Amino acid sequence: MVVASDRGTPPLSSSTSVRISIQDINDNEPIFERTFYNATLKENERVGLCFLKVSASDPDCGINSVVTYKIGEAANLGQKFRVKPRSGEICLAGSLDHERENSYDLTVVATDKGGLSTSTMVKVEVEDINDNAPVFFPNQYNVTLQKSVSVGQQVVVVHAEDADSAKFSEVTYALGSGNEAGKFAVDRRTGAVTITSSLGQFPSSFRLEVEAQDRTGNKGVQNAVVNINVAFDPKESPIFEKSIFHFSVSEDASIFSSIGQVLPDRKSTRLNS
C-alpha cells in the first residue's frame, strides 16, 4: 500500500494498493527422484512391455516446469529400449538374449522447456531362461580297440556344451542305442565312455549313441556317435598306445607350435612293419 499526504492543517491523505508480480525465469534444472534405477527382465519378455518409470520434477513455474524424457547415448543398447517422452516410462523395444548381452546401462535425460537438463542411470539385468539345448563338440568319435582291452578302460570322452547360464547349463550324459549287449558305460557327469565287460568274440564294431541333457531335462537335438572298431588281430589296424591323450597349452602359445605327441602302440607297430 502506498499513502500520499499533504502538509496542510489538518493534513489530508489518500492511499492505493500496488501489486508487484515477479516473473519466473528458467533458473532451475529438473531433479530426478532417484539418481539410480535398476530393473530385471527375463530374456523372453515381450517387446513393448513397459517395465519401469523414472520421474523428475522442476522447481520452476509454468511452462518452465514441464519436463520431457529421452534416452541418452549408450554403447550396448542396440535399439533395445525406448522411453515415453512425457511419462518417463521405459519400455522394451527389441528382443533380449541373455547369451548375447546379460545387462544394459541406460542414461535417461530429463529436459525442461528452457533447455536445462539432468540425467539418471538405469541398469537393466537380463535374466536367463533355459532356451538352449546341449550341443556336442564334436558330434562323432572314432576309436579302435584290441579285443584284449581290459575291463574298466576308458575308451573316449564325449563333450557337450549348453550356452545357458550356470544354473541351466550343467550337462549329464547317458547311452542311447548301440549298447544292447551292455559292453559299455558312460559317466553321467564327465562323458567318459568305459568298457564294462570283455569284448570277447562280439562283433568287430560298435556304434554307440550318447545323449546329453541339461539339469531341467532339455535334451540335445543331435546325439553324439561313437564308432568303436575291435581289432581281433593286432595286424588288422595300428592302435594308439592310449585311447585318450591329454595336453596342456599355454594361452600365449604361437600358431603351429607343438603341444604334444600322439604315438601308436609299439607292439602293433612292430606287427604291421
PDB file of C-alpha atoms in Angstrom:
ATOM      1  CA  MET A   1       0.000   0.000   0.000  1.00  0.00           C
ATOM      2  CA  VAL A   2       1.213   3.492  -0.904  1.00  0.00           C
ATOM      3  CA  VAL A   3      -0.071   6.571   1.090  1.00  0.00           C
ATOM      4  CA  ALA A   4       0.113  10.181  -0.197  1.00  0.00           C
ATOM      5  CA  SER A   5      -0.455  13.104   2.272  1.00  0.00           C
ATOM      6  CA  ASP A   6      -0.135  16.935   2.169  1.00  0.00           C
ATOM      7  CA  ARG A   7       1.220  19.409   4.752  1.00  0.00           C
ATOM      8  CA  GLY A   8      -1.991  21.284   5.397  1.00  0.00           C
ATOM      9  CA  THR A   9      -3.889  21.611   8.650  1.00  0.00           C
ATOM     10  CA  PRO A  10      -5.368  19.215   9.099  1.00  0.00           C
ATOM     11  CA  PRO A  11      -3.264  17.072   6.743  1.00  0.00           C
ATOM     12  CA  LEU A  12      -5.182  15.244   4.067  1.00  0.00           C
ATOM     13  CA  SER A  13      -4.144  11.880   2.598  1.00  0.00           C
ATOM     14  CA  SER A  14      -5.195   9.080   0.328  1.00  0.00           C
ATOM     15  CA  SER A  15      -3.848   5.570  -0.308  1.00  0.00           C
ATOM     16  CA  THR A  16      -3.724   2.949  -3.033  1.00  0.00           C
ATOM     17  CA  SER A  17      -2.643  -0.648  -3.320  1.00  0.00           C
ATOM     18  CA  VAL A  18       0.212  -1.676  -5.579  1.00  0.00           C
ATOM     19  CA  ARG A  19       0.571  -5.310  -6.744  1.00  0.00           C
ATOM     20  CA  ILE A  20       4.055  -6.452  -7.806  1.00  0.00           C
ATOM     21  CA  SER A  21       4.365  -9.606  -9.911  1.00  0.00           C
ATOM     22  CA  ILE A  22       7.684 -11.485 -10.030  1.00  0.00           C
ATOM     23  CA  GLN A  23       8.247 -13.089 -13.389  1.00  0.00           C
ATOM     24  CA  ASP A  24       9.844 -16.537 -13.256  1.00  0.00           C
ATOM     25  CA  ILE A  25      12.950 -17.294 -15.293  1.00  0.00           C
ATOM     26  CA  ASN A  26      14.187 -20.770 -16.107  1.00  0.00           C
ATOM     27  CA  ASP A  27      16.926 -20.946 -13.482  1.00  0.00           C
ATOM     28  CA  ASN A  28      16.318 -24.494 -12.163  1.00  0.00           C
ATOM     29  CA  GLU A  29      17.081 -27.781 -13.859  1.00  0.00           C
ATOM     30  CA  PRO A  30      14.900 -30.881 -13.444  1.00  0.00           C
ATOM     31  CA  ILE A  31      15.632 -33.128 -10.450  1.00  0.00           C
ATOM     32  CA  PHE A  32      15.146 -36.906 -10.601  1.00  0.00           C
ATOM     33  CA  GLU A  33      13.538 -38.650  -7.662  1.00  0.00           C
ATOM     34  CA  ARG A  34      16.433 -41.126  -7.690  1.00  0.00           C
ATOM     35  CA  THR A  35      19.979 -40.964  -9.021  1.00  0.00           C
ATOM     36  CA  PHE A  36      19.981 -44.661  -9.937  1.00  0.00           C
ATOM     37  CA  TYR A  37      17.295 -47.119 -11.044  1.00  0.00           C
ATOM     38  CA  ASN A  38      17.538 -50.836 -11.678  1.00  0.00           C
ATOM     39  CA  ALA A  39      15.269 -53.471 -13.176  1.00  0.00           C
ATOM     40  CA  THR A  40      15.392 -57.164 -14.085  1.00  0.00           C
ATOM     41  CA  LEU A  41      13.798 -58.657 -17.206  1.00  0.00           C
ATOM     42  CA  LYS A  42      13.576 -62.263 -18.374  1.00  0.00           C
ATOM     43  CA  GLU A  43      15.152 -62.694 -21.783  1.00  0.00           C
ATOM     44  CA  ASN A  44      11.811 -63.813 -23.260  1.00  0.00           C
ATOM     45  CA  GLU A  45       9.817 -60.743 -22.180  1.00  0.00           C
ATOM     46  CA  ARG A  46       7.533 -59.442 -24.907  1.00  0.00           C
ATOM     47  CA  VAL A  47       8.587 -56.433 -26.950  1.00  0.00           C
ATOM     48  CA  GLY A  48       6.520 -53.394 -25.965  1.00  0.00           C
ATOM     49  CA  LEU A  49       6.439 -54.166 -22.228  1.00  0.00           C
ATOM     50  CA  CYS A  50       6.843 -51.023 -20.108  1.00  0.00           C
ATOM     51  CA  PHE A  51       8.701 -52.157 -17.009  1.00  0.00           C
ATOM     52  CA  LEU A  52       9.979 -49.050 -15.196  1.00  0.00           C
ATOM     53  CA  LYS A  53       9.023 -45.414 -14.713  1.00  0.00           C
ATOM     54  CA  VAL A  54      11.507 -42.657 -13.964  1.00  0.00           C
ATOM     55  CA  SER A  55      10.332 -39.291 -12.685  1.00  0.00           C
ATOM     56  CA  ALA A  56      11.868 -35.826 -12.464  1.00  0.00           C
ATOM     57  CA  SER A  57      10.394 -32.529 -11.245  1.00  0.00           C
ATOM     58  CA  ASP A  58      11.361 -28.923 -11.991  1.00  0.00           C
ATOM     59  CA  PRO A  59      11.020 -26.219  -9.284  1.00  0.00           C
ATOM     60  CA  ASP A  60      10.366 -23.521 -11.893  1.00  0.00           C
ATOM     61  CA  CYS A  61       6.859 -22.310 -12.661  1.00  0.00           C
ATOM     62  CA  GLY A  62       4.551 -22.641 -15.610  1.00  0.00           C
ATOM     63  CA  ILE A  63       5.987 -23.675 -18.912  1.00  0.00           C
ATOM     64  CA  ASN A  64       9.493 -23.828 -17.447  1.00  0.00           C
ATOM     65  CA  SER A  65       8.483 -26.719 -15.178  1.00  0.00           C
ATOM     66  CA  VAL A  66       7.332 -29.028 -17.995  1.00  0.00           C
ATOM     67  CA  VAL A  67       9.767 -31.961 -18.309  1.00  0.00           C
ATOM     68  CA  THR A  68      10.303 -34.415 -21.181  1.00  0.00           C
ATOM     69  CA  TYR A  69      12.442 -37.555 -21.220  1.00  0.00           C
ATOM     70  CA  LYS A  70      14.778 -39.249 -23.683  1.00  0.00           C
ATOM     71  CA  ILE A  71      17.414 -41.994 -23.606  1.00  0.00           C
ATOM     72  CA  GLY A  72      20.979 -40.766 -23.854  1.00  0.00           C
ATOM     73  CA  GLU A  73      23.734 -42.378 -25.856  1.00  0.00           C
ATOM     74  CA  ALA A  74      24.920 -45.826 -24.765  1.00  0.00           C
ATOM     75  CA  ALA A  75      27.332 -48.263 -26.383  1.00  0.00           C
ATOM     76  CA  ASN A  76      25.416 -51.508 -25.925  1.00  0.00           C
ATOM     77  CA  LEU A  77      21.742 -50.577 -26.218  1.00  0.00           C
ATOM     78  CA  GLY A  78      21.206 -51.611 -29.823  1.00  0.00           C
ATOM     79  CA  GLN A  79      17.668 -50.123 -30.020  1.00  0.00           C
ATOM     80  CA  LYS A  80      16.506 -52.424 -27.226  1.00  0.00           C
ATOM     81  CA  PHE A  81      14.726 -49.758 -25.137  1.00  0.00           C
ATOM     82  CA  ARG A  82      12.695 -46.577 -25.523  1.00  0.00           C
ATOM     83  CA  VAL A  83      11.292 -44.048 -23.080  1.00  0.00           C
ATOM     84  CA  LYS A  84       7.943 -42.293 -23.341  1.00  0.00           C
ATOM     85  CA  PRO A  85       8.810 -38.572 -23.567  1.00  0.00           C
ATOM     86  CA  ARG A  86       6.044 -37.295 -21.273  1.00  0.00           C
ATOM     87  CA  SER A  87       5.513 -40.089 -18.742  1.00  0.00           C
ATOM     88  CA  GLY A  88       9.084 -41.341 -18.278  1.00  0.00           C
ATOM     89  CA  GLU A  89       8.022 -44.972 -18.766  1.00  0.00           C
ATOM     90  CA  ILE A  90      10.842 -47.169 -20.084  1.00  0.00           C
ATOM     91  CA  CYS A  91       9.679 -49.871 -22.492  1.00  0.00           C
ATOM     92  CA  LEU A  92      11.257 -52.835 -24.259  1.00  0.00           C
ATOM     93  CA  ALA A  93      11.775 -52.034 -27.944  1.00  0.00           C
ATOM     94  CA  GLY A  94      13.660 -55.148 -29.099  1.00  0.00           C
ATOM     95  CA  SER A  95      14.057 -58.785 -28.144  1.00  0.00           C
ATOM     96  CA  LEU A  96      16.604 -59.783 -25.493  1.00  0.00           C
ATOM     97  CA  ASP A  97      19.113 -62.620 -25.413  1.00  0.00           C
ATOM     98  CA  HIS A  98      20.963 -63.317 -22.159  1.00  0.00           C
ATOM     99  CA  GLU A  99      23.681 -65.220 -24.000  1.00  0.00           C
ATOM    100  CA  ARG A 100      24.482 -62.169 -26.149  1.00  0.00           C
ATOM    101  CA  GLU A 101      24.096 -59.438 -23.526  1.00  0.00           C
ATOM    102  CA  ASN A 102      23.240 -60.027 -19.868  1.00  0.00           C
ATOM    103  CA  SER A 103      22.895 -56.377 -18.780  1.00  0.00           C
ATOM    104  CA  TYR A 104      22.375 -52.896 -20.171  1.00  0.00           C
ATOM    105  CA  ASP A 105      23.300 -49.473 -18.780  1.00  0.00           C
ATOM    106  CA  LEU A 106      20.980 -46.645 -19.813  1.00  0.00           C
ATOM    107  CA  THR A 107      21.214 -42.909 -19.295  1.00  0.00           C
ATOM    108  CA  VAL A 108      17.812 -41.199 -19.168  1.00  0.00           C
ATOM    109  CA  VAL A 109      17.862 -37.435 -19.704  1.00  0.00           C
ATOM    110  CA  ALA A 110      15.142 -35.102 -18.383  1.00  0.00           C
ATOM    111  CA  THR A 111      14.906 -31.684 -20.109  1.00  0.00           C
ATOM    112  CA  ASP A 112      12.665 -28.709 -19.288  1.00  0.00           C
ATOM    113  CA  LYS A 113      11.172 -26.320 -21.820  1.00  0.00           C
ATOM    114  CA  GLY A 114      14.032 -23.900 -21.384  1.00  0.00           C
ATOM    115  CA  GLY A 115      16.587 -26.499 -22.348  1.00  0.00           C
ATOM    116  CA  LEU A 116      18.034 -27.233 -18.903  1.00  0.00           C
ATOM    117  CA  SER A 117      18.593 -30.955 -18.337  1.00  0.00           C
ATOM    118  CA  THR A 118      19.788 -33.560 -15.897  1.00  0.00           C
ATOM    119  CA  SER A 119      20.253 -37.316 -16.128  1.00  0.00           C
ATOM    120  CA  THR A 120      19.899 -40.526 -14.154  1.00  0.00           C
ATOM    121  CA  MET A 121      21.321 -44.020 -14.608  1.00  0.00           C
ATOM    122  CA  VAL A 122      19.244 -47.153 -15.237  1.00  0.00           C
ATOM    123  CA  LYS A 123      20.708 -50.651 -15.105  1.00  0.00           C
ATOM    124  CA  VAL A 124      18.687 -53.460 -16.702  1.00  0.00           C
ATOM    125  CA  GLU A 125      19.686 -57.035 -15.856  1.00  0.00           C
ATOM    126  CA  VAL A 126      18.642 -59.756 -18.329  1.00  0.00           C
ATOM    127  CA  GLU A 127      17.613 -62.954 -16.559  1.00  0.00           C
ATOM    128  CA  ASP A 128      18.440 -66.215 -18.298  1.00  0.00           C
ATOM    129  CA  ILE A 129      15.826 -68.822 -19.178  1.00  0.00           C
ATOM    130  CA  ASN A 130      16.508 -72.378 -20.313  1.00  0.00           C
ATOM    131  CA  ASP A 131      16.250 -71.745 -24.037  1.00  0.00           C
ATOM    132  CA  ASN A 132      19.312 -73.653 -25.249  1.00  0.00           C
ATOM    133  CA  ALA A 133      19.876 -77.401 -25.566  1.00  0.00           C
ATOM    134  CA  PRO A 134      23.244 -79.149 -25.136  1.00  0.00           C
ATOM    135  CA  VAL A 135      25.339 -79.444 -28.304  1.00  0.00           C
ATOM    136  CA  PHE A 136      28.150 -81.976 -28.801  1.00  0.00           C
ATOM    137  CA  PHE A 137      31.601 -80.775 -29.914  1.00  0.00           C
ATOM    138  CA  PRO A 138      32.445 -82.828 -31.926  1.00  0.00           C
ATOM    139  CA  ASN A 139      29.394 -84.997 -32.546  1.00  0.00           C
ATOM    140  CA  GLN A 140      31.249 -88.037 -33.924  1.00  0.00           C
ATOM    141  CA  TYR A 141      34.101 -90.035 -32.392  1.00  0.00           C
ATOM    142  CA  ASN A 142      36.090 -92.938 -33.922  1.00  0.00           C
ATOM    143  CA  VAL A 143      38.045 -95.392 -31.775  1.00  0.00           C
ATOM    144  CA  THR A 144      39.961 -98.623 -32.487  1.00  0.00           C
ATOM    145  CA  LEU A 145      40.496-101.152 -29.674  1.00  0.00           C
ATOM    146  CA  GLN A 146      42.165-104.515 -29.362  1.00  0.00           C
ATOM    147  CA  LYS A 147      39.858-107.345 -28.312  1.00  0.00           C
ATOM    148  CA  SER A 148      42.074-107.955 -25.272  1.00  0.00           C
ATOM    149  CA  VAL A 149      41.487-104.467 -23.872  1.00  0.00           C
ATOM    150  CA  SER A 150      40.907-104.603 -20.111  1.00  0.00           C
ATOM    151  CA  VAL A 151      37.560-104.040 -18.437  1.00  0.00           C
ATOM    152  CA  GLY A 152      37.289-100.546 -16.980  1.00  0.00           C
ATOM    153  CA  GLN A 153      39.496 -98.922 -19.598  1.00  0.00           C
ATOM    154  CA  GLN A 154      38.384 -95.527 -20.764  1.00  0.00           C
ATOM    155  CA  VAL A 155      37.547 -95.513 -24.452  1.00  0.00           C
ATOM    156  CA  VAL A 156      36.747 -91.896 -25.211  1.00  0.00           C
ATOM    157  CA  VAL A 157      35.362 -88.772 -23.553  1.00  0.00           C
ATOM    158  CA  VAL A 158      32.424 -87.098 -25.271  1.00  0.00           C
ATOM    159  CA  HIS A 159      31.698 -83.449 -24.574  1.00  0.00           C
ATOM    160  CA  ALA A 160      28.595 -81.286 -24.954  1.00  0.00           C
ATOM    161  CA  GLU A 161      28.114 -77.634 -24.090  1.00  0.00           C
ATOM    162  CA  ASP A 162      24.987 -75.693 -23.149  1.00  0.00           C
ATOM    163  CA  ALA A 163      25.013 -71.961 -23.896  1.00  0.00           C
ATOM    164  CA  ASP A 164      22.692 -71.123 -20.998  1.00  0.00           C
ATOM    165  CA  SER A 165      23.960 -69.719 -17.702  1.00  0.00           C
ATOM    166  CA  ALA A 166      25.335 -71.924 -14.937  1.00  0.00           C
ATOM    167  CA  LYS A 167      22.028 -72.860 -13.323  1.00  0.00           C
ATOM    168  CA  PHE A 168      20.759 -74.333 -16.620  1.00  0.00           C
ATOM    169  CA  SER A 169      23.972 -75.383 -18.403  1.00  0.00           C
ATOM    170  CA  GLU A 170      25.001 -78.385 -16.300  1.00  0.00           C
ATOM    171  CA  VAL A 171      25.088 -81.328 -18.728  1.00  0.00           C
ATOM    172  CA  THR A 172      24.641 -85.023 -17.946  1.00  0.00           C
ATOM    173  CA  TYR A 173      25.218 -87.946 -20.316  1.00  0.00           C
ATOM    174  CA  ALA A 174      23.509 -91.294 -20.980  1.00  0.00           C
ATOM    175  CA  LEU A 175      23.991 -94.081 -23.507  1.00  0.00           C
ATOM    176  CA  GLY A 176      21.335 -94.369 -26.147  1.00  0.00           C
ATOM    177  CA  SER A 177      21.205 -97.038 -28.849  1.00  0.00           C
ATOM    178  CA  GLY A 178      24.042 -99.418 -29.682  1.00  0.00           C
ATOM    179  CA  ASN A 179      24.745-100.779 -26.201  1.00  0.00           C
ATOM    180  CA  GLU A 180      22.214-103.580 -26.191  1.00  0.00           C
ATOM    181  CA  ALA A 181      24.923-106.061 -25.148  1.00  0.00           C
ATOM    182  CA  GLY A 182      25.836-103.887 -22.177  1.00  0.00           C
ATOM    183  CA  LYS A 183      29.540-103.764 -23.006  1.00  0.00           C
ATOM    184  CA  PHE A 184      29.948-100.042 -22.361  1.00  0.00           C
ATOM    185  CA  ALA A 185      29.012 -97.370 -19.848  1.00  0.00           C
ATOM    186  CA  VAL A 186      29.212 -93.594 -19.785  1.00  0.00           C
ATOM    187  CA  ASP A 187      29.924 -91.427 -16.771  1.00  0.00           C
ATOM    188  CA  ARG A 188      26.883 -89.185 -16.486  1.00  0.00           C
ATOM    189  CA  ARG A 189      28.966 -86.245 -15.271  1.00  0.00           C
ATOM    190  CA  THR A 190      32.198 -86.417 -17.288  1.00  0.00           C
ATOM    191  CA  GLY A 191      31.038 -88.105 -20.511  1.00  0.00           C
ATOM    192  CA  ALA A 192      33.794 -90.751 -20.236  1.00  0.00           C
ATOM    193  CA  VAL A 193      32.865 -93.970 -22.078  1.00  0.00           C
ATOM    194  CA  THR A 194      34.375 -97.092 -20.496  1.00  0.00           C
ATOM    195  CA  ILE A 195      34.352-100.853 -21.111  1.00  0.00           C
ATOM    196  CA  THR A 196      32.248-102.759 -18.584  1.00  0.00           C
ATOM    197  CA  SER A 197      32.838-106.353 -19.771  1.00  0.00           C
ATOM    198  CA  SER A 198      35.201-108.283 -22.031  1.00  0.00           C
ATOM    199  CA  LEU A 199      34.695-107.674 -25.726  1.00  0.00           C
ATOM    200  CA  GLY A 200      35.355-111.393 -26.377  1.00  0.00           C
ATOM    201  CA  GLN A 201      34.096-112.592 -29.742  1.00  0.00           C
ATOM    202  CA  PHE A 202      31.476-109.911 -30.118  1.00  0.00           C
ATOM    203  CA  PRO A 203      31.019-108.043 -33.400  1.00  0.00           C
ATOM    204  CA  SER A 204      34.086-106.280 -34.722  1.00  0.00           C
ATOM    205  CA  SER A 205      32.439-102.869 -34.483  1.00  0.00           C
ATOM    206  CA  PHE A 206      30.001-100.974 -32.315  1.00  0.00           C
ATOM    207  CA  ARG A 207      28.052 -97.814 -32.986  1.00  0.00           C
ATOM    208  CA  LEU A 208      27.069 -96.124 -29.734  1.00  0.00           C
ATOM    209  CA  GLU A 209      24.875 -93.086 -29.390  1.00  0.00           C
ATOM    210  CA  VAL A 210      25.371 -90.829 -26.380  1.00  0.00           C
ATOM    211  CA  GLU A 211      22.626 -88.472 -25.262  1.00  0.00           C
ATOM    212  CA  ALA A 212      23.136 -85.183 -23.413  1.00  0.00           C
ATOM    213  CA  GLN A 213      20.593 -83.248 -21.374  1.00  0.00           C
ATOM    214  CA  ASP A 214      20.681 -80.217 -19.104  1.00  0.00           C
ATOM    215  CA  ARG A 215      19.505 -80.170 -15.498  1.00  0.00           C
ATOM    216  CA  THR A 216      15.891 -79.456 -16.487  1.00  0.00           C
ATOM    217  CA  GLY A 217      15.765 -82.426 -18.871  1.00  0.00           C
ATOM    218  CA  ASN A 218      16.170 -80.424 -22.077  1.00  0.00           C
ATOM    219  CA  LYS A 219      17.885 -82.863 -24.480  1.00  0.00           C
ATOM    220  CA  GLY A 220      20.251 -82.040 -27.308  1.00  0.00           C
ATOM    221  CA  VAL A 221      18.809 -82.183 -30.813  1.00  0.00           C
ATOM    222  CA  GLN A 222      21.632 -84.412 -32.065  1.00  0.00           C
ATOM    223  CA  ASN A 223      23.276 -87.271 -30.153  1.00  0.00           C
ATOM    224  CA  ALA A 224      26.977 -87.986 -30.276  1.00  0.00           C
ATOM    225  CA  VAL A 225      28.000 -91.074 -32.252  1.00  0.00           C
ATOM    226  CA  VAL A 226      30.925 -93.212 -31.047  1.00  0.00           C
ATOM    227  CA  ASN A 227      32.201 -95.675 -33.652  1.00  0.00           C
ATOM    228  CA  ILE A 228      34.296 -98.408 -31.995  1.00  0.00           C
ATOM    229  CA  ASN A 229      36.311-100.833 -34.130  1.00  0.00           C
ATOM    230  CA  VAL A 230      37.582-104.001 -32.412  1.00  0.00           C
ATOM    231  CA  ALA A 231      40.822-105.385 -33.893  1.00  0.00           C
ATOM    232  CA  PHE A 232      40.804-109.129 -33.171  1.00  0.00           C
ATOM    233  CA  ASP A 233      44.197-109.455 -34.870  1.00  0.00           C
ATOM    234  CA  PRO A 234      46.740-106.724 -33.989  1.00  0.00           C
ATOM    235  CA  LYS A 235      47.804-106.792 -37.660  1.00  0.00           C
ATOM    236  CA  GLU A 236      44.376-105.531 -38.734  1.00  0.00           C
ATOM    237  CA  SER A 237      44.889-101.975 -37.664  1.00  0.00           C
ATOM    238  CA  PRO A 238      47.508 -99.856 -35.911  1.00  0.00           C
ATOM    239  CA  ILE A 239      46.310 -98.778 -32.470  1.00  0.00           C
ATOM    240  CA  PHE A 240      47.400 -95.750 -30.474  1.00  0.00           C
ATOM    241  CA  GLU A 241      49.174 -96.502 -27.214  1.00  0.00           C
ATOM    242  CA  LYS A 242      46.443 -94.516 -25.416  1.00  0.00           C
ATOM    243  CA  SER A 243      42.785 -94.072 -26.267  1.00  0.00           C
ATOM    244  CA  ILE A 244      42.904 -90.535 -24.860  1.00  0.00           C
ATOM    245  CA  PHE A 245      45.856 -88.135 -24.793  1.00  0.00           C
ATOM    246  CA  HIS A 246      45.889 -85.098 -22.501  1.00  0.00           C
ATOM    247  CA  PHE A 247      47.961 -81.990 -23.251  1.00  0.00           C
ATOM    248  CA  SER A 248      48.230 -78.581 -21.587  1.00  0.00           C
ATOM    249  CA  VAL A 249      48.622 -75.497 -23.763  1.00  0.00           C
ATOM    250  CA  SER A 250      49.686 -72.040 -22.651  1.00  0.00           C
ATOM    251  CA  GLU A 251      47.217 -69.337 -23.675  1.00  0.00           C
ATOM    252  CA  ASP A 252      50.008 -67.387 -25.394  1.00  0.00           C
ATOM    253  CA  ALA A 253      51.246 -70.357 -27.458  1.00  0.00           C
ATOM    254  CA  SER A 254      52.053 -69.391 -31.038  1.00  0.00           C
ATOM    255  CA  ILE A 255      50.271 -70.835 -34.060  1.00  0.00           C
ATOM    256  CA  PHE A 256      51.668 -74.198 -35.217  1.00  0.00           C
ATOM    257  CA  SER A 257      53.696 -74.670 -32.039  1.00  0.00           C
ATOM    258  CA  SER A 258      53.959 -78.272 -30.819  1.00  0.00           C
ATOM    259  CA  ILE A 259      51.684 -79.127 -27.918  1.00  0.00           C
ATOM    260  CA  GLY A 260      52.365 -82.873 -27.574  1.00  0.00           C
ATOM    261  CA  GLN A 261      52.802 -86.136 -29.435  1.00  0.00           C
ATOM    262  CA  VAL A 262      50.395 -88.983 -30.168  1.00  0.00           C
ATOM    263  CA  LEU A 263      52.037 -92.336 -30.742  1.00  0.00           C
ATOM    264  CA  PRO A 264      50.849 -95.760 -31.941  1.00  0.00           C
ATOM    265  CA  ASP A 265      51.203 -98.761 -29.697  1.00  0.00           C
ATOM    266  CA  ARG A 266      54.737-100.135 -30.173  1.00  0.00           C
ATOM    267  CA  LYS A 267      53.516-103.716 -30.302  1.00  0.00           C
ATOM    268  CA  SER A 268      51.017-103.046 -33.098  1.00  0.00           C
ATOM    269  CA  THR A 269      53.641-101.023 -34.932  1.00  0.00           C
ATOM    270  CA  ARG A 270      56.110-103.906 -34.903  1.00  0.00           C
ATOM    271  CA  LEU A 271      53.433-106.335 -36.103  1.00  0.00           C
ATOM    272  CA  ASN A 272      52.477-104.068 -39.010  1.00  0.00           C
ATOM    273  CA  SER A 273      56.043-103.144 -40.015  1.00  0.00           C
TER     274      SER A 273
END
